[in-house]
mmCIF file of N, CA and C in Angstrom:
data_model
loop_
_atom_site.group_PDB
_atom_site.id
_atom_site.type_symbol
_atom_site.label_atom_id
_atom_site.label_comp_id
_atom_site.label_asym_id
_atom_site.label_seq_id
_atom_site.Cartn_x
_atom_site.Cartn_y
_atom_site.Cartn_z
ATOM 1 N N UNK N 1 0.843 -1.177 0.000
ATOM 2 C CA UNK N 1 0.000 0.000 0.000
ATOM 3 C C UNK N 1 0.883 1.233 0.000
ATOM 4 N N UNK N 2 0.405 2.359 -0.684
ATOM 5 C CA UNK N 2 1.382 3.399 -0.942
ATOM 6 C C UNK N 2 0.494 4.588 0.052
ATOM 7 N N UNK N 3 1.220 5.164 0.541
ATOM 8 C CA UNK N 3 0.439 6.404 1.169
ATOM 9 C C UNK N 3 0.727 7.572 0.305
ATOM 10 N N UNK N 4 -0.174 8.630 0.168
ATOM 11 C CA UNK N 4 0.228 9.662 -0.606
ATOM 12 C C UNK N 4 1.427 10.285 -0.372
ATOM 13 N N UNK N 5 2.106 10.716 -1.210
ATOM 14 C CA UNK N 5 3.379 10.671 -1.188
ATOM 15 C C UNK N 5 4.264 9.865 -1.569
ATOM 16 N N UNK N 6 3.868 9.067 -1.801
ATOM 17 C CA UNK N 6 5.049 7.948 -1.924
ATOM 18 C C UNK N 6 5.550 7.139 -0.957
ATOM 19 N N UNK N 7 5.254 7.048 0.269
ATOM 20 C CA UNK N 7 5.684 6.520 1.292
ATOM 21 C C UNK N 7 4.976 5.168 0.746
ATOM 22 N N UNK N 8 5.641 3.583 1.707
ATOM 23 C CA UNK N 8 5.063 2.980 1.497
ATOM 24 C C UNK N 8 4.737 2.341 2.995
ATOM 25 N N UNK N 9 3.309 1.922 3.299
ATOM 26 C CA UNK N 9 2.879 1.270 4.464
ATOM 27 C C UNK N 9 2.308 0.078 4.126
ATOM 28 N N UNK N 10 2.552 -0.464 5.587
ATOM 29 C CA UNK N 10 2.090 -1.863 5.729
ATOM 30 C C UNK N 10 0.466 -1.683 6.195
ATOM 31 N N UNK N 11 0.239 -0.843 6.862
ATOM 32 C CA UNK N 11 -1.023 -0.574 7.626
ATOM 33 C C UNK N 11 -1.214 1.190 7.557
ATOM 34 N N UNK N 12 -2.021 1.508 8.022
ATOM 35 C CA UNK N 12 -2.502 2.704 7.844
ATOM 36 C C UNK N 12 -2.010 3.358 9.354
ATOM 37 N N UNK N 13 -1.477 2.586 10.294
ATOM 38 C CA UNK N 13 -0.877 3.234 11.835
ATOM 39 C C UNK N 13 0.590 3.133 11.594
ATOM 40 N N UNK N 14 1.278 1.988 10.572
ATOM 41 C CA UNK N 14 2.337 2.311 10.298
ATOM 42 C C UNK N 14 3.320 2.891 9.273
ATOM 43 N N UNK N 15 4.253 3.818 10.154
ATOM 44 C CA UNK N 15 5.053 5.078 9.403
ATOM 45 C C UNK N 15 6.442 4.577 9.008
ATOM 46 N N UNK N 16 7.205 5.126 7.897
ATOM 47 C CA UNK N 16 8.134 4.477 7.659
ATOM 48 C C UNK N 16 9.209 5.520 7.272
ATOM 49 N N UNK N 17 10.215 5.749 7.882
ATOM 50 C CA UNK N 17 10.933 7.032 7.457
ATOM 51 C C UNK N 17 12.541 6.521 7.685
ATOM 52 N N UNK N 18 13.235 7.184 6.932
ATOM 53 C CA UNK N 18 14.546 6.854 6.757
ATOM 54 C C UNK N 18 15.448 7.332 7.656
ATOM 55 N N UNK N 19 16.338 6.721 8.117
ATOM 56 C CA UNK N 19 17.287 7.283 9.222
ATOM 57 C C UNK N 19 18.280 7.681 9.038
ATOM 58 N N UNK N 20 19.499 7.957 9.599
ATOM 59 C CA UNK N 20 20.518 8.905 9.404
ATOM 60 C C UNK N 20 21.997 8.126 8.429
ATOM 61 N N UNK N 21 21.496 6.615 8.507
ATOM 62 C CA UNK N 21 22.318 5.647 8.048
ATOM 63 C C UNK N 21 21.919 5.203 7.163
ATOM 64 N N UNK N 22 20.800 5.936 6.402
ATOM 65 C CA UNK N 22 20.077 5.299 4.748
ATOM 66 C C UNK N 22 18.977 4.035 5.286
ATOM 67 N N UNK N 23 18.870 3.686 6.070
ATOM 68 C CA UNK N 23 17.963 1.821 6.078
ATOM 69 C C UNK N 23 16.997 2.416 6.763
ATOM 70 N N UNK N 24 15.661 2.044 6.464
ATOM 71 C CA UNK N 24 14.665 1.891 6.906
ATOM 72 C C UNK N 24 14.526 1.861 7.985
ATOM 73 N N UNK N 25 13.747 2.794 8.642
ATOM 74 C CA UNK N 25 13.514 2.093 10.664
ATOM 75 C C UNK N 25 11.512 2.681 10.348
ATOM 76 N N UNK N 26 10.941 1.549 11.457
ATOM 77 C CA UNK N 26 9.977 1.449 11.388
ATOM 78 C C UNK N 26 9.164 2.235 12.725
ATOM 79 N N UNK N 27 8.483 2.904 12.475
ATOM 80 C CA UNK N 27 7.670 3.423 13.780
ATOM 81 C C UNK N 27 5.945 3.646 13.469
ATOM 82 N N UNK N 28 5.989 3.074 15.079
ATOM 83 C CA UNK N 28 4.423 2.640 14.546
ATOM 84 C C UNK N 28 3.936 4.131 15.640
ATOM 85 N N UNK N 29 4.458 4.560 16.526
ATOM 86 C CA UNK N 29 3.946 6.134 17.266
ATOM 87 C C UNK N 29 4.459 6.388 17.537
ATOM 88 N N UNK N 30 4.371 7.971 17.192
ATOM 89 C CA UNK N 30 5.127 9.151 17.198
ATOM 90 C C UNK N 30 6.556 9.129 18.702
ATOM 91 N N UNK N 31 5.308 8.544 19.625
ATOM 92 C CA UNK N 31 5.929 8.578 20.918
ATOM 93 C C UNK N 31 7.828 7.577 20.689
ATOM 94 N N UNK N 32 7.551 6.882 19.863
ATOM 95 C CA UNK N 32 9.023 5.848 19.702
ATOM 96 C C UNK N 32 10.078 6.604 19.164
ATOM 97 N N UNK N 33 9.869 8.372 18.588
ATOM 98 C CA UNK N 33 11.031 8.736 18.270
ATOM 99 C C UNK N 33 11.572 9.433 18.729
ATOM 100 N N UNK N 34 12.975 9.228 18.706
ATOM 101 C CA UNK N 34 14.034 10.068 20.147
ATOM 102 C C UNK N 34 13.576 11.797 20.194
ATOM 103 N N UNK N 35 13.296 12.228 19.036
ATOM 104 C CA UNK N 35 13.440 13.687 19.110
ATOM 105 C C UNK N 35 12.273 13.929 19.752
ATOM 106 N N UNK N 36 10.829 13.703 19.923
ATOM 107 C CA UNK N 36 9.566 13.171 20.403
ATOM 108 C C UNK N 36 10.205 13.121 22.041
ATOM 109 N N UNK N 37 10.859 12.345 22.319
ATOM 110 C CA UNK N 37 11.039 11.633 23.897
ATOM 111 C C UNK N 37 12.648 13.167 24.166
ATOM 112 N N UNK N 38 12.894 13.794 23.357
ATOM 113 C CA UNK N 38 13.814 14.813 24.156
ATOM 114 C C UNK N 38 12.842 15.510 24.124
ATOM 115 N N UNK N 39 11.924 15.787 23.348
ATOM 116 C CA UNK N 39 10.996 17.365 23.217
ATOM 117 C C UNK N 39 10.139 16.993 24.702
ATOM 118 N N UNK N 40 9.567 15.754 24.383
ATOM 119 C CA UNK N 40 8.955 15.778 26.171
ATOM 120 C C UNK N 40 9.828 16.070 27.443
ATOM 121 N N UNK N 41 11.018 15.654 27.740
ATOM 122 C CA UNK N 41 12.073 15.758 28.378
ATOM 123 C C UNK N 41 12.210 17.351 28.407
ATOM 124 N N UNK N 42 12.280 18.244 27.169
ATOM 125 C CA UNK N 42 12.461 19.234 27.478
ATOM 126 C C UNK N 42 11.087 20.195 28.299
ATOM 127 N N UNK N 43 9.845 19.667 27.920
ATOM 128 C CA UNK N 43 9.025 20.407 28.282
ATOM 129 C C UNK N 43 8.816 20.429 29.946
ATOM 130 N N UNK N 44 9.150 18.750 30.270
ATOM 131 C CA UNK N 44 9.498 18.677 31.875
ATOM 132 C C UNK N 44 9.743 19.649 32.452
ATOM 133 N N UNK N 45 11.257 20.010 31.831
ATOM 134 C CA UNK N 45 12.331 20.769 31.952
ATOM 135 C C UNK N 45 11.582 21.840 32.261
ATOM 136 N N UNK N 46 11.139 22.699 31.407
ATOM 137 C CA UNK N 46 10.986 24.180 31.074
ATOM 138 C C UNK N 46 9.590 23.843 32.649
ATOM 139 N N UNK N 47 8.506 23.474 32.682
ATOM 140 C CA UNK N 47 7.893 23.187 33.063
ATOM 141 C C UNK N 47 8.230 23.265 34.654
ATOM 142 N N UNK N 48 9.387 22.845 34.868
ATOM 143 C CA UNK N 48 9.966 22.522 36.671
ATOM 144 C C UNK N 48 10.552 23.895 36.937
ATOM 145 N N UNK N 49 11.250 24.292 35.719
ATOM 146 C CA UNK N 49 12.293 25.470 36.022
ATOM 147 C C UNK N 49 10.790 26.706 35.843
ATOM 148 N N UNK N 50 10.417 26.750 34.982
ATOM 149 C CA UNK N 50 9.947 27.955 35.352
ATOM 150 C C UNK N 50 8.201 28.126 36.313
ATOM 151 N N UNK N 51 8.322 27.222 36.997
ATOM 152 C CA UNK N 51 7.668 27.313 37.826
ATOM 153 C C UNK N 51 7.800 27.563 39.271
ATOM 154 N N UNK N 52 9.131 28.008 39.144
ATOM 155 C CA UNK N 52 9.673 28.996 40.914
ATOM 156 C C UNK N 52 10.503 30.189 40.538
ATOM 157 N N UNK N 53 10.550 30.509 41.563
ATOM 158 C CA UNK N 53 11.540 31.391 41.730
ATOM 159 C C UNK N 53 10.469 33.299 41.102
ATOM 160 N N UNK N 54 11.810 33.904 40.702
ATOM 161 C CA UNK N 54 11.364 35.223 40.218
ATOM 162 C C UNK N 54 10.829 34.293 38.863
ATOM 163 N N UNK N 55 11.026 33.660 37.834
ATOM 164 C CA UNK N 55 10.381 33.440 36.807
ATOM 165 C C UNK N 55 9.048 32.819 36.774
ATOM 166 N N UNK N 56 8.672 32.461 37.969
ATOM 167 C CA UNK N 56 7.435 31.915 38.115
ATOM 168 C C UNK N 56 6.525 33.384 38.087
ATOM 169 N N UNK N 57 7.152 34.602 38.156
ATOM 170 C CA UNK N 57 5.879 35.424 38.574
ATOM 171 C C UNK N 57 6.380 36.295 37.208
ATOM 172 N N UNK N 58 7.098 36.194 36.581
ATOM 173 C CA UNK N 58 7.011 36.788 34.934
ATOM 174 C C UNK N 58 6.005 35.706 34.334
ATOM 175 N N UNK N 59 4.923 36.142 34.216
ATOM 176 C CA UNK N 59 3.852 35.698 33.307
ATOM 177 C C UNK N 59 4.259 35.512 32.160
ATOM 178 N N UNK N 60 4.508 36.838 31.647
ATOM 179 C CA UNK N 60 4.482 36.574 30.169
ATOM 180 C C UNK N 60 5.579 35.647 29.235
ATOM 181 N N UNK N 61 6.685 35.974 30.227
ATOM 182 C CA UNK N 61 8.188 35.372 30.030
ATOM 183 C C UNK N 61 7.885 33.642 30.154
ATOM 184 N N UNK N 62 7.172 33.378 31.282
ATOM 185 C CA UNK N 62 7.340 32.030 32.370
ATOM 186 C C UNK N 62 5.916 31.269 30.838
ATOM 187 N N UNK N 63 4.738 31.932 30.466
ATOM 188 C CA UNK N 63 3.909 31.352 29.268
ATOM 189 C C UNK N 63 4.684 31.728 27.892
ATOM 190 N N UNK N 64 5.424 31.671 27.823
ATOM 191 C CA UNK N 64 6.296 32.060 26.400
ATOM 192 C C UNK N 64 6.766 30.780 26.387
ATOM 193 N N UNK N 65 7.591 30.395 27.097
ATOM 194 C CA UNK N 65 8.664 29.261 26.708
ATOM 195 C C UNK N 65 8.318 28.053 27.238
ATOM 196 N N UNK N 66 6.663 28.288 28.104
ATOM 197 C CA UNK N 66 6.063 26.963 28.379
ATOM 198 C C UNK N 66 4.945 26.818 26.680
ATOM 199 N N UNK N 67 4.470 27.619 25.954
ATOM 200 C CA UNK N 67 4.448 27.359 25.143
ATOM 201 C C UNK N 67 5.033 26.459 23.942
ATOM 202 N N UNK N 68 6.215 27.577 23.633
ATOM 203 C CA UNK N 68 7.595 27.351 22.858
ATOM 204 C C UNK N 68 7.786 25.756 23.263
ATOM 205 N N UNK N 69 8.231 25.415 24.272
ATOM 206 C CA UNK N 69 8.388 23.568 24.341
ATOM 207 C C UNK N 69 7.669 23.163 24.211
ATOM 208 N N UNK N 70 6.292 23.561 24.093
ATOM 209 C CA UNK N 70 5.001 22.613 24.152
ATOM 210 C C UNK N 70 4.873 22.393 22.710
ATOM 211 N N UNK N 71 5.132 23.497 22.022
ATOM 212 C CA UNK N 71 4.219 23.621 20.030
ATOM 213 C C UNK N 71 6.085 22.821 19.825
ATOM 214 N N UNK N 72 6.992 23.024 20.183
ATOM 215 C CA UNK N 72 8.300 22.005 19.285
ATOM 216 C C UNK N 72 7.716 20.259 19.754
ATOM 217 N N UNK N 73 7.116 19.853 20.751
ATOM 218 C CA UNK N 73 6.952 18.645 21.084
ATOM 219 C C UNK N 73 5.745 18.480 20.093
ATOM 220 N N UNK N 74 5.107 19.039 19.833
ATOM 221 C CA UNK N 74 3.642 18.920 19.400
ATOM 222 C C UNK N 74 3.654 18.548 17.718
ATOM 223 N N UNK N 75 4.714 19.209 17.353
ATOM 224 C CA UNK N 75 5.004 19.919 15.911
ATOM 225 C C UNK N 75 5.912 18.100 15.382
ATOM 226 N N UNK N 76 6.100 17.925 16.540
ATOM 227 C CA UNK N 76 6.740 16.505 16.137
ATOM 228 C C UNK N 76 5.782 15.578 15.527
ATOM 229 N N UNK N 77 4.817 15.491 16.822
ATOM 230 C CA UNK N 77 3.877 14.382 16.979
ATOM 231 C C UNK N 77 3.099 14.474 15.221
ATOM 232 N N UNK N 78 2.800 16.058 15.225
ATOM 233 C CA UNK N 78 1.725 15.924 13.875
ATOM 234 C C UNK N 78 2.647 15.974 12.558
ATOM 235 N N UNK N 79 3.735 15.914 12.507
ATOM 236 C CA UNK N 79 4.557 15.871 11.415
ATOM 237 C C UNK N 79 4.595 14.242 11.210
ATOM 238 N N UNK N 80 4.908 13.636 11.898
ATOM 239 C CA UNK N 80 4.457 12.182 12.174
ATOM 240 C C UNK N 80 3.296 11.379 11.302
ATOM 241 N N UNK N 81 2.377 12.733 12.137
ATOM 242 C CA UNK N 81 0.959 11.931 11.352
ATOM 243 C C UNK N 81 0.609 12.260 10.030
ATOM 244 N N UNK N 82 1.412 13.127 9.424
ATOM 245 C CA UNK N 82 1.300 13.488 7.657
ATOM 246 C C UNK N 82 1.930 12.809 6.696
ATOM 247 N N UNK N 83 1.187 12.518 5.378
ATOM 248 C CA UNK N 83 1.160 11.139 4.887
ATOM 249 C C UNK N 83 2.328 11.291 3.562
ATOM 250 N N UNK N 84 3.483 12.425 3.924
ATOM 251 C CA UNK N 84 4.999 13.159 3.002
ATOM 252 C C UNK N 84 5.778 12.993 3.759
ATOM 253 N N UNK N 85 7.042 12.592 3.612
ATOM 254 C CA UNK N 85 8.503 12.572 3.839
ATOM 255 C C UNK N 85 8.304 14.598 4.130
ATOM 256 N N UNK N 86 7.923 15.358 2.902
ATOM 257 C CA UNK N 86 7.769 16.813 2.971
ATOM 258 C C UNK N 86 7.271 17.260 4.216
ATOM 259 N N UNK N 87 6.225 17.371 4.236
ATOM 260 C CA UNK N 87 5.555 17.436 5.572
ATOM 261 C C UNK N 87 6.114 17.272 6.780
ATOM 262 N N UNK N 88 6.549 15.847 6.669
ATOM 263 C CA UNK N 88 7.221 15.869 8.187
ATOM 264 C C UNK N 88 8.249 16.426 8.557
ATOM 265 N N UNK N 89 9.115 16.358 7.307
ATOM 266 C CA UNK N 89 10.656 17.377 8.079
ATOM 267 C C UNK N 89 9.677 18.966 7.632
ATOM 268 N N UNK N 90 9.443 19.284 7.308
ATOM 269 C CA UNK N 90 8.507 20.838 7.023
ATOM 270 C C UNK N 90 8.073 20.729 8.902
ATOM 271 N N UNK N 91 7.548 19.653 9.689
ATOM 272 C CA UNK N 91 7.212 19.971 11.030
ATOM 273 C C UNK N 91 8.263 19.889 11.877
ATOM 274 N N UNK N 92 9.388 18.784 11.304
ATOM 275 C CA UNK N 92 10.520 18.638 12.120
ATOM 276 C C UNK N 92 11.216 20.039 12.150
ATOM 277 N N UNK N 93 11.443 20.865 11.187
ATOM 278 C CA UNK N 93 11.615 22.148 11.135
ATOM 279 C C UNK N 93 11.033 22.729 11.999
ATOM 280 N N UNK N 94 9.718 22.978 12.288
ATOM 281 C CA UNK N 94 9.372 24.081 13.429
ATOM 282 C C UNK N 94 9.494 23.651 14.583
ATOM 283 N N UNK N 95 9.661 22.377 14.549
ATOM 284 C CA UNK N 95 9.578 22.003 16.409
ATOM 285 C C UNK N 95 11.201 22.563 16.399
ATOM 286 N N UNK N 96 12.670 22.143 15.608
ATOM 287 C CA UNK N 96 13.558 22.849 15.817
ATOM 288 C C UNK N 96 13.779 24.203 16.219
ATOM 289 N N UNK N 97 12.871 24.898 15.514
ATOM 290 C CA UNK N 97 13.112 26.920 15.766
ATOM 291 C C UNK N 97 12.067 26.651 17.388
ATOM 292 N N UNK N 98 11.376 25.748 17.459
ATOM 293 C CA UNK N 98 10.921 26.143 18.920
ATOM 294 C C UNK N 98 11.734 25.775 19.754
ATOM 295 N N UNK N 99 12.491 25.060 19.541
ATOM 296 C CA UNK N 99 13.469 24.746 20.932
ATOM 297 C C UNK N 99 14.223 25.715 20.750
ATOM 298 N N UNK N 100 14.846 26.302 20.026
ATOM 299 C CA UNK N 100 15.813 27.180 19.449
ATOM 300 C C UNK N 100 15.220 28.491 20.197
ATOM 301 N N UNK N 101 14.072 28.818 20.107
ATOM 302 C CA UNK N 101 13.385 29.849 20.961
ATOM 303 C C UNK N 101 13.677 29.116 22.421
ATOM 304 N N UNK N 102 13.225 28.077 22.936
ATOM 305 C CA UNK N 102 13.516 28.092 24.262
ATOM 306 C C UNK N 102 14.847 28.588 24.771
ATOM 307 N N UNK N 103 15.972 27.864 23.739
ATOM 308 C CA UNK N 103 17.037 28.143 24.586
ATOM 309 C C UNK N 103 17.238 29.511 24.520
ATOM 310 N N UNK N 104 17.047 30.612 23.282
ATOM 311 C CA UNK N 104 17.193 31.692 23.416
ATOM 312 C C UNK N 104 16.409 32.626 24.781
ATOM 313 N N UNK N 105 15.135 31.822 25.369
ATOM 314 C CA UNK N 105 14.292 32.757 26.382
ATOM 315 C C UNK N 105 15.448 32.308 27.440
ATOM 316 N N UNK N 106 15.968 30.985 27.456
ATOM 317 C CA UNK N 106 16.842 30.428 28.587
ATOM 318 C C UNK N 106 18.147 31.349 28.849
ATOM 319 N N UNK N 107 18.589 31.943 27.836
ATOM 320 C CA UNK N 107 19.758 32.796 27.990
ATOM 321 C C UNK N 107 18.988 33.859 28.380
ATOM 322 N N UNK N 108 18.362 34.468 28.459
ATOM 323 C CA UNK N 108 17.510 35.471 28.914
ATOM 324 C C UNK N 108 17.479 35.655 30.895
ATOM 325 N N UNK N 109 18.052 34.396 31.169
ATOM 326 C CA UNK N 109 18.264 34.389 32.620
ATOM 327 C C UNK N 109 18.426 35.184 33.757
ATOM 328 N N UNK N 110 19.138 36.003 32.673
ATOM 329 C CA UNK N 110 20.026 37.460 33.612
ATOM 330 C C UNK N 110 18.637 38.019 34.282
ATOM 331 N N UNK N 111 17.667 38.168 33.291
ATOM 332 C CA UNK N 111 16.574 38.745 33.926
ATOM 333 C C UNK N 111 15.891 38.332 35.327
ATOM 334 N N UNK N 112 15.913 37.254 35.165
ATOM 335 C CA UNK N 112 15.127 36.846 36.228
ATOM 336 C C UNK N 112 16.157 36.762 37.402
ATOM 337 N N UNK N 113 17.271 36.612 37.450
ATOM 338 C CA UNK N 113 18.403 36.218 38.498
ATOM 339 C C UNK N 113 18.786 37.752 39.057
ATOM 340 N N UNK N 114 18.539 38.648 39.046
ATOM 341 C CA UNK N 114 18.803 39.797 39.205
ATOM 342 C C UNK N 114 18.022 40.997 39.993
#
């Protein structure tokens, strides 16, 4: 069975995308791929840290970058579920610039430490 795009599946839950070494690796949810399991890891993260201290009471700062980790974890999951090789790195792309925003709010530290 071919999924649009060109991909080819065995089933309609399973995804098939190429890895960094050319061969095939098989994933049947989103949840099985490493960048998926750091983006959750990071949202922990952002999640523990900015919930004390002086950054807990910057609102706008402290919902910025609990966002920002939330839409890069998210951006994974639904890139996943689109039926293009295109598509998905097109989502793997934005979940990148969102972490890329986190760490940039993270250097932002001075603010709150001060």
């Amino acid at each position: 069975m071919k999924a649009p795009g060109g991909r080819g599946l065995e089933s309609s839950s399973l995804k098939v995308i190429k890895s960094k070494e050319g061969s095939l690796a098989t994933r049947e949810r989103f949840e099985d791929i490493k960048a998926w399991q750091a983006a959750r890891d990071l949202v922990l993260a952002v999640y523990r840290v900015s919930g004390r201290g002086k950054f807990e009471k910057d609102f706008g700062l402290r919902d910025q970058i609990r966002r920002a980790s939330v839409s890069a974890m998210s951006n994974i999951a639904e890139g996943f579920e689109r039926c293009s090789d295109r598509e998905f790195h097109r989502f793997l792309y934005i979940a990148k610039v969102r972490k890329e925003k986190c760490a940039v709010i993270c250097s932002w530290r001075w603010i709150w430490s001060t």
